[in-house]
Structures are given as C-alpha cells and as structure tokens.
Coordinates of N, CA, C and O and ligand atoms in Angstrom, one line a residue:
M265 N -66.2 -34.7 -131.1 CA -66.2 -35.0 -132.6 C -66.5 -33.8 -133.4 O -67.4 -33.0 -133.1
I266 N -65.8 -33.6 -134.5 CA -65.9 -32.5 -135.4 C -67.0 -32.8 -136.4 O -67.1 -34.0 -136.9
I267 N -67.8 -31.8 -136.8 CA -68.8 -32.1 -137.8 C -68.1 -32.2 -139.2 O -67.5 -31.3 -139.6
S268 N -68.3 -33.4 -139.8 CA -67.8 -33.6 -141.1 C -68.7 -34.6 -141.8 O -69.7 -35.1 -141.2
E269 N -68.4 -34.9 -143.1 CA -69.2 -35.9 -143.9 C -69.6 -37.0 -143.0 O -68.8 -37.7 -142.4
N270 N -70.9 -37.3 -143.1 CA -71.6 -38.5 -142.5 C -71.8 -38.4 -141.0 O -72.3 -39.3 -140.4
A271 N -71.3 -37.3 -140.4 CA -71.6 -37.2 -138.9 C -73.1 -36.9 -138.7 O -73.8 -36.3 -139.5
V272 N -73.6 -37.5 -137.6 CA -75.0 -37.2 -137.2 C -74.9 -36.0 -136.2 O -74.1 -36.0 -135.3
V273 N -75.7 -34.9 -136.6 CA -75.6 -33.7 -135.8 C -77.0 -33.4 -135.2 O -78.0 -33.5 -136.0
L274 N -77.1 -33.1 -133.9 CA -78.3 -32.6 -133.3 C -78.0 -31.2 -132.9 O -77.0 -30.9 -132.2
F275 N -78.9 -30.3 -133.3 CA -78.7 -28.9 -132.9 C -80.0 -28.2 -132.6 O -81.0 -28.5 -133.2
H276 N -79.9 -27.2 -131.7 CA -81.0 -26.3 -131.5 C -80.9 -25.1 -132.3 O -79.8 -24.6 -132.6
Y277 N -82.0 -24.5 -132.7 CA -82.0 -23.3 -133.5 C -83.2 -22.4 -133.3 O -84.2 -22.9 -132.8
T278 N -83.0 -21.2 -133.6 CA -84.1 -20.2 -133.7 C -83.9 -19.5 -135.0 O -82.8 -19.0 -135.4
L279 N -84.9 -19.5 -135.8 CA -84.9 -19.0 -137.2 C -85.7 -17.7 -137.2 O -86.8 -17.6 -136.8
T280 N -85.0 -16.6 -137.7 CA -85.7 -15.3 -137.9 C -85.5 -14.8 -139.3 O -84.6 -15.2 -140.0
D281 N -86.5 -14.0 -139.8 CA -86.4 -13.4 -141.1 C -85.7 -12.0 -141.0 O -85.2 -11.6 -140.0
E282 N -85.6 -11.3 -142.2 CA -84.9 -10.1 -142.2 C -85.4 -9.0 -141.2 O -84.6 -8.2 -140.8
S283 N -86.7 -9.1 -140.9 CA -87.2 -8.1 -140.0 C -87.0 -8.5 -138.5 O -87.4 -7.8 -137.6
G284 N -86.4 -9.7 -138.3 CA -86.2 -10.1 -136.9 C -87.3 -10.9 -136.4 O -87.3 -11.3 -135.2
K285 N -88.3 -11.2 -137.2 CA -89.5 -12.0 -136.7 C -89.1 -13.4 -136.6 O -88.5 -14.0 -137.5
E286 N -89.5 -14.1 -135.5 CA -89.1 -15.5 -135.3 C -90.1 -16.3 -136.1 O -91.3 -16.2 -136.1
L287 N -89.5 -17.2 -137.0 CA -90.3 -18.1 -137.9 C -90.4 -19.5 -137.3 O -91.4 -20.2 -137.6
D288 N -89.4 -19.9 -136.6 CA -89.4 -21.3 -136.1 C -88.3 -21.4 -135.1 O -87.3 -20.6 -135.1
S289 N -88.5 -22.4 -134.2 CA -87.5 -22.5 -133.1 C -87.6 -24.0 -132.6 O -88.7 -24.5 -132.5
S290 N -86.5 -24.5 -132.1 CA -86.5 -25.8 -131.5 C -86.6 -25.7 -130.0 O -86.5 -26.7 -129.3
T291 N -86.6 -24.5 -129.5 CA -86.7 -24.3 -128.0 C -87.8 -25.0 -127.4 O -88.9 -24.9 -127.9
G292 N -87.5 -25.8 -126.4 CA -88.5 -26.6 -125.7 C -88.9 -27.9 -126.4 O -89.8 -28.6 -126.0
K293 N -88.2 -28.2 -127.5 CA -88.5 -29.4 -128.3 C -87.2 -30.2 -128.4 O -86.1 -29.7 -128.0
D294 N -87.2 -31.3 -129.0 CA -86.0 -32.1 -129.3 C -85.2 -31.2 -130.3 O -85.7 -30.5 -131.2
P295 N -83.9 -31.3 -130.2 CA -83.1 -30.6 -131.2 C -83.3 -31.3 -132.6 O -83.8 -32.4 -132.7
L296 N -83.0 -30.5 -133.7 CA -83.2 -31.0 -135.0 C -82.0 -32.0 -135.3 O -80.9 -31.6 -134.9
A297 N -82.3 -33.1 -135.9 CA -81.2 -34.1 -136.2 C -81.0 -34.1 -137.7 O -82.0 -34.2 -138.5
Y298 N -79.8 -34.2 -138.2 CA -79.5 -34.4 -139.6 C -78.2 -35.1 -139.8 O -77.4 -35.1 -138.9
M299 N -78.0 -35.6 -141.0 CA -76.7 -36.3 -141.3 C -75.9 -35.3 -142.2 O -76.4 -34.9 -143.3
H300 N -74.7 -35.0 -141.8 CA -73.9 -34.0 -142.5 C -73.5 -34.5 -143.9 O -73.0 -35.6 -144.0
G301 N -73.6 -33.6 -144.9 CA -73.2 -33.9 -146.2 C -74.2 -34.6 -147.1 O -73.9 -35.1 -148.1
H302 N -75.5 -34.7 -146.6 CA -76.5 -35.4 -147.3 C -77.7 -34.5 -147.7 O -78.7 -35.1 -148.0
K303 N -77.5 -33.2 -147.7 CA -78.5 -32.3 -148.1 C -79.8 -32.5 -147.3 O -80.9 -32.3 -147.9
N304 N -79.7 -32.9 -146.0 CA -80.9 -33.0 -145.2 C -81.4 -31.6 -144.8 O -82.6 -31.5 -144.5
I305 N -80.5 -30.7 -144.8 CA -80.9 -29.3 -144.4 C -80.4 -28.3 -145.5 O -79.7 -28.8 -146.4
I306 N -80.8 -27.1 -145.4 CA -80.5 -26.1 -146.4 C -79.0 -26.0 -146.6 O -78.2 -26.1 -145.6
P307 N -78.5 -25.8 -147.8 CA -77.1 -25.9 -148.1 C -76.2 -24.8 -147.3 O -75.1 -25.2 -146.9
G308 N -76.7 -23.6 -147.2 CA -76.0 -22.6 -146.5 C -75.7 -22.9 -145.1 O -74.6 -22.7 -144.5
L309 N -76.7 -23.5 -144.4 CA -76.5 -23.8 -143.0 C -75.6 -25.0 -142.8 O -74.8 -25.1 -141.9
E310 N -75.7 -26.0 -143.7 CA -74.8 -27.2 -143.7 C -73.4 -26.7 -143.8 O -72.5 -27.2 -143.1
K311 N -73.1 -25.8 -144.7 CA -71.8 -25.2 -144.9 C -71.3 -24.6 -143.6 O -70.1 -24.8 -143.2
E312 N -72.1 -23.8 -143.0 CA -71.7 -23.1 -141.8 C -71.4 -24.1 -140.6 O -70.6 -23.8 -139.7
L313 N -72.1 -25.2 -140.6 CA -71.9 -26.2 -139.5 C -70.7 -27.0 -139.7 O -70.2 -27.6 -138.7
D314 N -70.2 -27.1 -140.9 CA -69.0 -27.9 -141.2 C -67.8 -27.4 -140.3 O -67.5 -26.3 -140.2
G315 N -67.2 -28.4 -139.6 CA -66.1 -28.1 -138.7 C -66.4 -27.7 -137.3 O -65.5 -27.6 -136.5
K316 N -67.7 -27.5 -137.0 CA -68.1 -27.1 -135.7 C -68.2 -28.4 -134.8 O -68.1 -29.5 -135.3
T317 N -68.3 -28.2 -133.5 CA -68.4 -29.3 -132.6 C -69.4 -29.1 -131.5 O -69.9 -28.0 -131.4
E318 N -69.6 -30.1 -130.6 CA -70.6 -30.0 -129.6 C -70.4 -28.7 -128.7 O -69.2 -28.4 -128.3
G319 N -71.5 -28.0 -128.4 CA -71.4 -26.9 -127.6 C -71.2 -25.6 -128.4 O -71.3 -24.5 -127.8
D320 N -70.7 -25.7 -129.6 CA -70.5 -24.4 -130.4 C -71.8 -23.7 -130.6 O -72.9 -24.3 -130.8
V321 N -71.7 -22.4 -130.6 CA -72.9 -21.5 -130.8 C -72.5 -20.6 -132.0 O -71.4 -20.2 -132.1
M322 N -73.5 -20.2 -132.8 CA -73.2 -19.2 -133.9 C -74.5 -18.6 -134.3 O -75.6 -19.2 -134.1
I323 N -74.4 -17.4 -134.8 CA -75.6 -16.7 -135.4 C -75.1 -16.4 -136.9 O -74.1 -15.7 -137.1
V324 N -75.8 -17.0 -137.8 CA -75.5 -16.9 -139.2 C -76.7 -16.5 -140.1 O -77.8 -16.9 -139.8
T325 N -76.4 -15.6 -141.0 CA -77.5 -15.2 -142.0 C -77.2 -15.9 -143.3 O -76.1 -15.8 -143.8
I326 N -78.2 -16.7 -143.8 CA -78.0 -17.4 -145.0 C -78.9 -16.7 -146.1 O -80.0 -16.4 -145.9
K327 N -78.2 -16.4 -147.2 CA -78.9 -15.8 -148.3 C -79.9 -16.7 -148.9 O -79.7 -17.9 -148.9
A328 N -81.0 -16.1 -149.5 CA -82.1 -16.9 -150.0 C -81.6 -18.0 -151.0 O -82.0 -19.2 -150.9
A329 N -80.6 -17.7 -151.8 CA -80.1 -18.6 -152.8 C -79.5 -19.9 -152.2 O -79.5 -21.0 -152.7
E330 N -79.0 -19.7 -150.9 CA -78.4 -20.8 -150.2 C -79.3 -21.4 -149.2 O -79.0 -22.3 -148.4
A331 N -80.6 -20.9 -149.1 CA -81.6 -21.3 -148.2 C -82.6 -22.1 -149.0 O -82.4 -23.2 -149.5
Y332 N -83.8 -21.5 -149.2 CA -84.9 -22.1 -149.9 C -85.0 -21.6 -151.3 O -86.0 -21.9 -152.0
G333 N -84.0 -20.9 -151.8 CA -83.9 -20.5 -153.2 C -84.7 -19.2 -153.4 O -85.4 -18.7 -152.5
E334 N -84.5 -18.6 -154.6 CA -85.2 -17.4 -154.9 C -86.6 -17.7 -155.3 O -86.9 -18.8 -155.7
R335 N -87.5 -16.7 -155.2 CA -88.9 -16.9 -155.6 C -88.9 -17.0 -157.2 O -88.2 -16.3 -157.9
Q336 N -89.7 -17.9 -157.7 CA -89.8 -18.1 -159.1 C -91.2 -17.7 -159.6 O -92.2 -18.3 -159.1
D337 N -91.3 -16.7 -160.5 CA -92.5 -16.2 -161.0 C -93.4 -17.3 -161.7 O -94.6 -17.3 -161.6
Q338 N -92.7 -18.3 -162.3 CA -93.5 -19.3 -163.0 C -94.2 -20.3 -162.1 O -95.0 -21.1 -162.5
M339 N -93.9 -20.2 -160.8 CA -94.5 -21.0 -159.8 C -95.9 -20.4 -159.4 O -96.6 -21.0 -158.6
V340 N -96.1 -19.2 -159.8 CA -97.4 -18.5 -159.5 C -98.3 -18.7 -160.8 O -97.9 -18.4 -161.9
Q341 N -99.5 -19.3 -160.6 CA -100.3 -19.7 -161.7 C -101.8 -19.4 -161.4 O -102.2 -19.3 -160.3
E342 N -102.5 -19.1 -162.5 CA -104.0 -19.0 -162.5 C -104.6 -20.3 -162.9 O -104.3 -20.8 -163.9
V343 N -105.5 -20.8 -162.1 CA -106.1 -22.1 -162.3 C -107.6 -21.9 -162.3 O -108.1 -21.2 -161.4
P344 N -108.4 -22.6 -163.2 CA -109.8 -22.4 -163.2 C -110.4 -22.9 -161.8 O -109.9 -24.0 -161.3
R345 N -111.3 -22.2 -161.3 CA -111.9 -22.5 -160.0 C -112.5 -23.9 -160.0 O -112.4 -24.7 -159.0
K346 N -113.1 -24.4 -161.2 CA -113.7 -25.7 -161.2 C -112.8 -26.8 -161.2 O -113.2 -28.0 -161.0
S347 N -111.4 -26.6 -161.3 CA -110.5 -27.7 -161.2 C -110.2 -28.1 -159.7 O -109.5 -29.0 -159.5
F348 N -110.8 -27.3 -158.8 CA -110.6 -27.7 -157.4 C -111.9 -28.4 -156.9 O -113.0 -27.9 -157.1
Q349 N -111.7 -29.5 -156.2 CA -112.9 -30.3 -155.8 C -113.3 -29.9 -154.4 O -113.6 -30.7 -153.5
V350 N -113.2 -28.6 -154.1 CA -113.7 -28.2 -152.7 C -114.7 -27.1 -152.9 O -114.7 -26.3 -153.8
E351 N -115.6 -27.1 -151.9 CA -116.7 -26.1 -152.0 C -116.3 -24.7 -151.6 O -116.4 -23.7 -152.3
E352 N -115.7 -24.6 -150.4 CA -115.3 -23.3 -149.8 C -113.8 -23.1 -150.1 O -113.0 -24.0 -149.8
M353 N -113.5 -22.0 -150.6 CA -112.0 -21.6 -150.8 C -111.8 -20.3 -150.2 O -112.6 -19.4 -150.3
E354 N -110.6 -20.1 -149.7 CA -110.2 -18.8 -149.3 C -108.7 -18.6 -149.4 O -108.0 -19.5 -149.5
V355 N -108.3 -17.3 -149.5 CA -106.9 -17.0 -149.6 C -106.2 -17.5 -148.4 O -106.6 -17.4 -147.3
G356 N -105.0 -18.1 -148.6 CA -104.2 -18.7 -147.6 C -104.3 -20.2 -147.4 O -103.5 -20.8 -146.7
M357 N -105.4 -20.8 -148.1 CA -105.5 -22.2 -148.0 C -104.4 -22.9 -148.8 O -103.9 -22.4 -149.8
R358 N -104.0 -24.1 -148.3 CA -102.9 -24.8 -148.9 C -103.5 -26.1 -149.6 O -104.4 -26.7 -149.1
F359 N -102.9 -26.4 -150.8 CA -103.3 -27.7 -151.5 C -102.0 -28.4 -151.9 O -101.0 -27.8 -152.2
E360 N -102.2 -29.7 -152.1 CA -101.2 -30.4 -152.9 C -101.6 -30.4 -154.3 O -102.6 -30.9 -154.7
A361 N -100.7 -29.8 -155.2 CA -101.0 -29.8 -156.6 C -100.1 -30.9 -157.3 O -99.0 -31.1 -156.9
Q362 N -100.8 -31.7 -158.2 CA -100.0 -32.7 -158.9 C -99.4 -32.0 -160.1 O -100.0 -31.4 -160.9
T363 N -98.1 -32.1 -160.2 CA -97.4 -31.6 -161.4 C -96.5 -32.6 -162.0 O -96.3 -33.7 -161.5
P364 N -96.0 -32.4 -163.3 CA -95.1 -33.4 -163.9 C -93.9 -33.7 -163.1 O -93.3 -34.8 -163.2
N365 N -93.5 -32.8 -162.1 CA -92.4 -33.1 -161.3 C -92.8 -33.6 -159.9 O -92.0 -33.6 -159.0
G366 N -94.0 -34.1 -159.8 CA -94.4 -34.6 -158.5 C -95.3 -33.6 -157.7 O -95.5 -32.5 -158.2
P367 N -95.8 -34.0 -156.6 CA -96.7 -33.1 -155.8 C -96.0 -31.9 -155.3 O -94.8 -31.9 -154.8
V368 N -96.6 -30.7 -155.4 CA -96.1 -29.5 -154.9 C -97.1 -28.8 -154.0 O -98.3 -28.8 -154.3
S369 N -96.7 -28.3 -152.9 CA -97.6 -27.6 -152.0 C -97.8 -26.2 -152.5 O -96.8 -25.5 -152.7
V370 N -99.0 -25.8 -152.7 CA -99.3 -24.5 -153.2 C -100.2 -23.8 -152.2 O -101.0 -24.4 -151.5
V371 N -100.2 -22.4 -152.2 CA -101.0 -21.7 -151.4 C -101.9 -20.8 -152.3 O -101.4 -20.3 -153.3
V372 N -103.2 -20.6 -151.9 CA -104.1 -19.7 -152.6 C -103.8 -18.3 -152.3 O -103.8 -17.9 -151.1
T373 N -103.5 -17.5 -153.4 CA -103.1 -16.1 -153.1 C -104.1 -15.1 -153.6 O -104.1 -13.9 -153.4
G374 N -105.1 -15.6 -154.4 CA -106.1 -14.7 -155.0 C -107.3 -15.6 -155.5 O -107.1 -16.7 -155.8
L375 N -108.5 -14.9 -155.5 CA -109.7 -15.7 -155.8 C -110.7 -14.8 -156.6 O -110.9 -13.7 -156.2
T376 N -111.2 -15.3 -157.7 CA -112.4 -14.7 -158.3 C -113.4 -15.9 -158.4 O -113.1 -17.0 -158.1
D377 N -114.6 -15.6 -158.9 CA -115.6 -16.7 -159.1 C -115.1 -17.7 -160.1 O -115.4 -18.9 -160.0
E378 N -114.3 -17.3 -161.1 CA -113.9 -18.2 -162.2 C -112.5 -18.7 -161.9 O -112.2 -19.9 -162.3
M379 N -111.6 -17.9 -161.3 CA -110.2 -18.3 -161.3 C -109.6 -18.3 -159.9 O -110.0 -17.5 -159.0
V380 N -108.5 -19.1 -159.7 CA -107.8 -19.1 -158.5 C -106.3 -18.9 -158.8 O -105.8 -19.5 -159.7
S381 N -105.7 -18.0 -158.0 CA -104.3 -17.8 -158.1 C -103.6 -18.6 -157.1 O -103.9 -18.5 -155.9
V382 N -102.6 -19.5 -157.5 CA -101.9 -20.3 -156.6 C -100.4 -20.0 -156.7 O -99.9 -19.7 -157.8
D383 N -99.7 -20.1 -155.6 CA -98.3 -19.9 -155.5 C -97.6 -21.1 -155.0 O -97.9 -21.6 -153.9
G384 N -96.7 -21.8 -155.8 CA -96.1 -23.0 -155.5 C -94.7 -22.8 -154.9 O -93.9 -23.7 -154.7
N385 N -94.3 -21.5 -154.7 CA -93.0 -21.3 -154.1 C -93.0 -21.7 -152.7 O -94.0 -21.7 -152.0
H386 N -91.8 -22.2 -152.2 CA -91.7 -22.5 -150.8 C -92.0 -21.2 -150.0 O -91.6 -20.1 -150.4
P387 N -92.7 -21.4 -148.9 CA -93.0 -20.1 -148.1 C -91.8 -19.3 -147.7 O -91.9 -18.1 -147.5
L388 N -90.6 -19.9 -147.6 CA -89.4 -19.2 -147.2 C -88.5 -18.8 -148.4 O -87.4 -18.3 -148.3
A389 N -89.0 -19.1 -149.7 CA -88.2 -18.8 -150.9 C -88.1 -17.3 -150.9 O -89.0 -16.5 -150.6
G390 N -86.9 -16.8 -151.4 CA -86.7 -15.4 -151.6 C -86.3 -14.7 -150.3 O -86.1 -13.5 -150.3
K391 N -86.2 -15.4 -149.2 CA -85.9 -14.8 -147.9 C -84.5 -15.1 -147.4 O -84.1 -16.2 -147.5
D392 N -83.8 -14.1 -146.9 CA -82.6 -14.3 -146.2 C -82.9 -14.7 -144.8 O -83.8 -14.0 -144.2
L393 N -82.3 -15.8 -144.3 CA -82.7 -16.3 -143.0 C -81.6 -16.3 -142.0 O -80.4 -16.6 -142.4
T394 N -81.9 -15.9 -140.8 CA -80.9 -15.9 -139.8 C -81.1 -17.0 -138.8 O -82.3 -17.2 -138.3
F395 N -80.1 -17.8 -138.6 CA -80.2 -19.0 -137.7 C -79.3 -18.7 -136.4 O -78.1 -18.4 -136.6
D396 N -79.9 -18.8 -135.3 CA -79.2 -18.8 -134.0 C -79.0 -20.3 -133.6 O -80.1 -20.9 -133.3
V397 N -77.8 -20.8 -133.7 CA -77.6 -22.2 -133.6 C -76.8 -22.6 -132.4 O -75.8 -21.9 -132.1
K398 N -77.2 -23.7 -131.7 CA -76.3 -24.3 -130.7 C -76.2 -25.8 -131.0 O -77.2 -26.5 -131.1
V399 N -74.9 -26.2 -131.2 CA -74.7 -27.6 -131.5 C -74.8 -28.4 -130.3 O -74.1 -28.2 -129.3
D400 N -75.8 -29.4 -130.3 CA -76.1 -30.2 -129.1 C -75.2 -31.4 -129.0 O -74.6 -31.7 -128.0
T401 N -75.3 -32.2 -130.1 CA -74.6 -33.5 -130.1 C -74.0 -33.8 -131.5 O -74.7 -33.4 -132.5
V402 N -72.8 -34.3 -131.5 CA -72.3 -34.8 -132.8 C -71.8 -36.2 -132.5 O -71.1 -36.5 -131.6
R403 N -72.3 -37.2 -133.4 CA -71.9 -38.6 -133.2 C -71.7 -39.2 -134.6 O -72.1 -38.7 -135.6
E404 N -71.1 -40.4 -134.5 CA -71.0 -41.2 -135.8 C -72.4 -41.7 -136.2 O -73.2 -42.0 -135.3
A405 N -72.6 -41.8 -137.5 CA -73.9 -42.5 -138.0 C -73.8 -44.0 -137.8 O -72.7 -44.5 -137.9
T406 N -74.9 -44.6 -137.6 CA -75.0 -46.1 -137.6 C -74.9 -46.5 -139.0 O -75.2 -45.7 -140.0
E407 N -74.7 -47.8 -139.2 CA -74.7 -48.3 -140.6 C -76.0 -48.2 -141.3 O -76.1 -47.8 -142.5
E408 N -77.1 -48.4 -140.5 CA -78.4 -48.3 -141.1 C -78.7 -46.8 -141.5 O -79.3 -46.6 -142.5
E409 N -78.3 -45.9 -140.7 CA -78.5 -44.5 -141.0 C -77.7 -44.1 -142.3 O -78.2 -43.4 -143.1
L410 N -76.5 -44.6 -142.4 CA -75.7 -44.3 -143.6 C -76.4 -44.9 -144.8 O -76.4 -44.2 -145.9
E411 N -76.9 -46.1 -144.7 CA -77.6 -46.7 -145.8 C -78.8 -45.8 -146.2 O -79.1 -45.7 -147.4
H412 N -79.5 -45.3 -145.3 CA -80.7 -44.5 -145.6 C -80.4 -43.0 -145.9 O -81.2 -42.3 -146.5
G413 N -79.2 -42.6 -145.5 CA -78.9 -41.2 -145.7 C -79.6 -40.2 -144.9 O -79.7 -39.0 -145.2
H414 N -80.1 -40.6 -143.7 CA -80.7 -39.7 -142.8 C -80.7 -40.3 -141.3 O -80.3 -41.5 -141.2
V415 N -81.0 -39.5 -140.4 CA -80.8 -39.8 -139.0 C -82.1 -40.5 -138.5 O -83.2 -40.2 -138.9
H416 N -81.9 -41.5 -137.6 CA -83.0 -42.2 -137.0 C -83.1 -41.8 -135.5 O -82.1 -41.3 -134.9
G417 N -84.3 -41.9 -134.9 CA -84.5 -41.6 -133.5 C -85.0 -40.2 -133.3 O -85.5 -39.5 -134.3
P418 N -85.0 -39.7 -132.0 CA -85.5 -38.4 -131.7 C -85.0 -37.3 -132.6 O -83.8 -37.1 -132.8
G419 N -85.9 -36.5 -133.2 CA -85.5 -35.4 -134.1 C -85.2 -35.8 -135.5 O -85.0 -35.0 -136.4
G420 N -85.1 -37.1 -135.7 CA -84.9 -37.7 -137.0 C -86.1 -38.5 -137.5 O -87.2 -38.3 -137.1
H421 N -85.8 -39.5 -138.4 CA -86.9 -40.3 -138.9 C -87.2 -41.4 -137.9 O -86.4 -42.0 -137.3
Q422 N -88.5 -41.6 -137.7 CA -89.0 -42.7 -136.8 C -89.6 -43.8 -137.7 O -90.7 -43.8 -138.0
H423 N -88.7 -44.8 -138.0 CA -89.2 -45.9 -138.7 C -88.3 -47.1 -138.6 O -87.2 -47.0 -138.0
Ligands
ZN201 ZN1 -84.3 -44.5 -142.4

C-alpha cells in the first residue's frame, strides 16, 4: 500500500541535528505510528513520506520552518521570581506556563534573585533536522482511528 491521505504509517527513524548529533531514535523501540494527512507529525516529514511504501528508506533534511518552526523572540520572557511556587530553581528546569493560548512548556534560561528568564520555544525550533527513515508498515485506518484522527495501538494512542 502506498502512503496517501488517511493511511496508517509505522516507521523507524533516527533524528540528527545540523552537527550530526543524534537527538532521537526509534531503534530498539516500537516504530512511530501516525495517520497520514492529519498533521500528526511535522509537515516537512509528512510531505516526504507521501507516496512511499513499506520497506522504503530515505534520509531527508527538513528545514526548521517545515519542522518545529523558527525560534520566536517573543517566546523568551522575564518573569518575577516570586511568581514561581518552587523553592529551588536552576537553569534548565522545565515548567508548564499558563498562557492565553493554553499551557506552554517553558525552560529556565537565566536566573537572578528577582527575575527568571524563560524560553517557551520548542526545543527543536529553529533547527534543520535530518531524518533517517525506514517505512515499516502501511495499512488502512480503522473507522475508529479515522474518527479520532490518530492511530491506535503500539506506537500510537493507547485508549
Ligand atoms: Zn483515539
């Protein structure tokens, strides 16, 4: 079966950044499962998988804009230290911040006694990403999966 709209795709991948550093990999785990055409994965990779079939392998570099987007300066903010209800803080800690657009995961990038710098950009924002991909399985979605717009079972949603 060819990968097209509504196909359920399971694939193995290794993700590296511009310097060749490995960021993530499905090696030794279940393949990642997604439903094609439903924005379950980054747009650039979904485009590259279109038309592929079981057993296909490819190495593709996805530009930041087609991956997790460019970094946005307005996502970096200074927040008063006292607005955090935690005793100990250090650079690198992650928090869920409540925003008008819903919860955003932010990372602490700087600290003084009074102020905390937080960055709400996705950790992979602004990065060109290279995916080494092997298509494992392509199958029809079940009716329930189509209704939900995502894959059920191993590598997908468990509910
Ligand atoms: Zn579901």
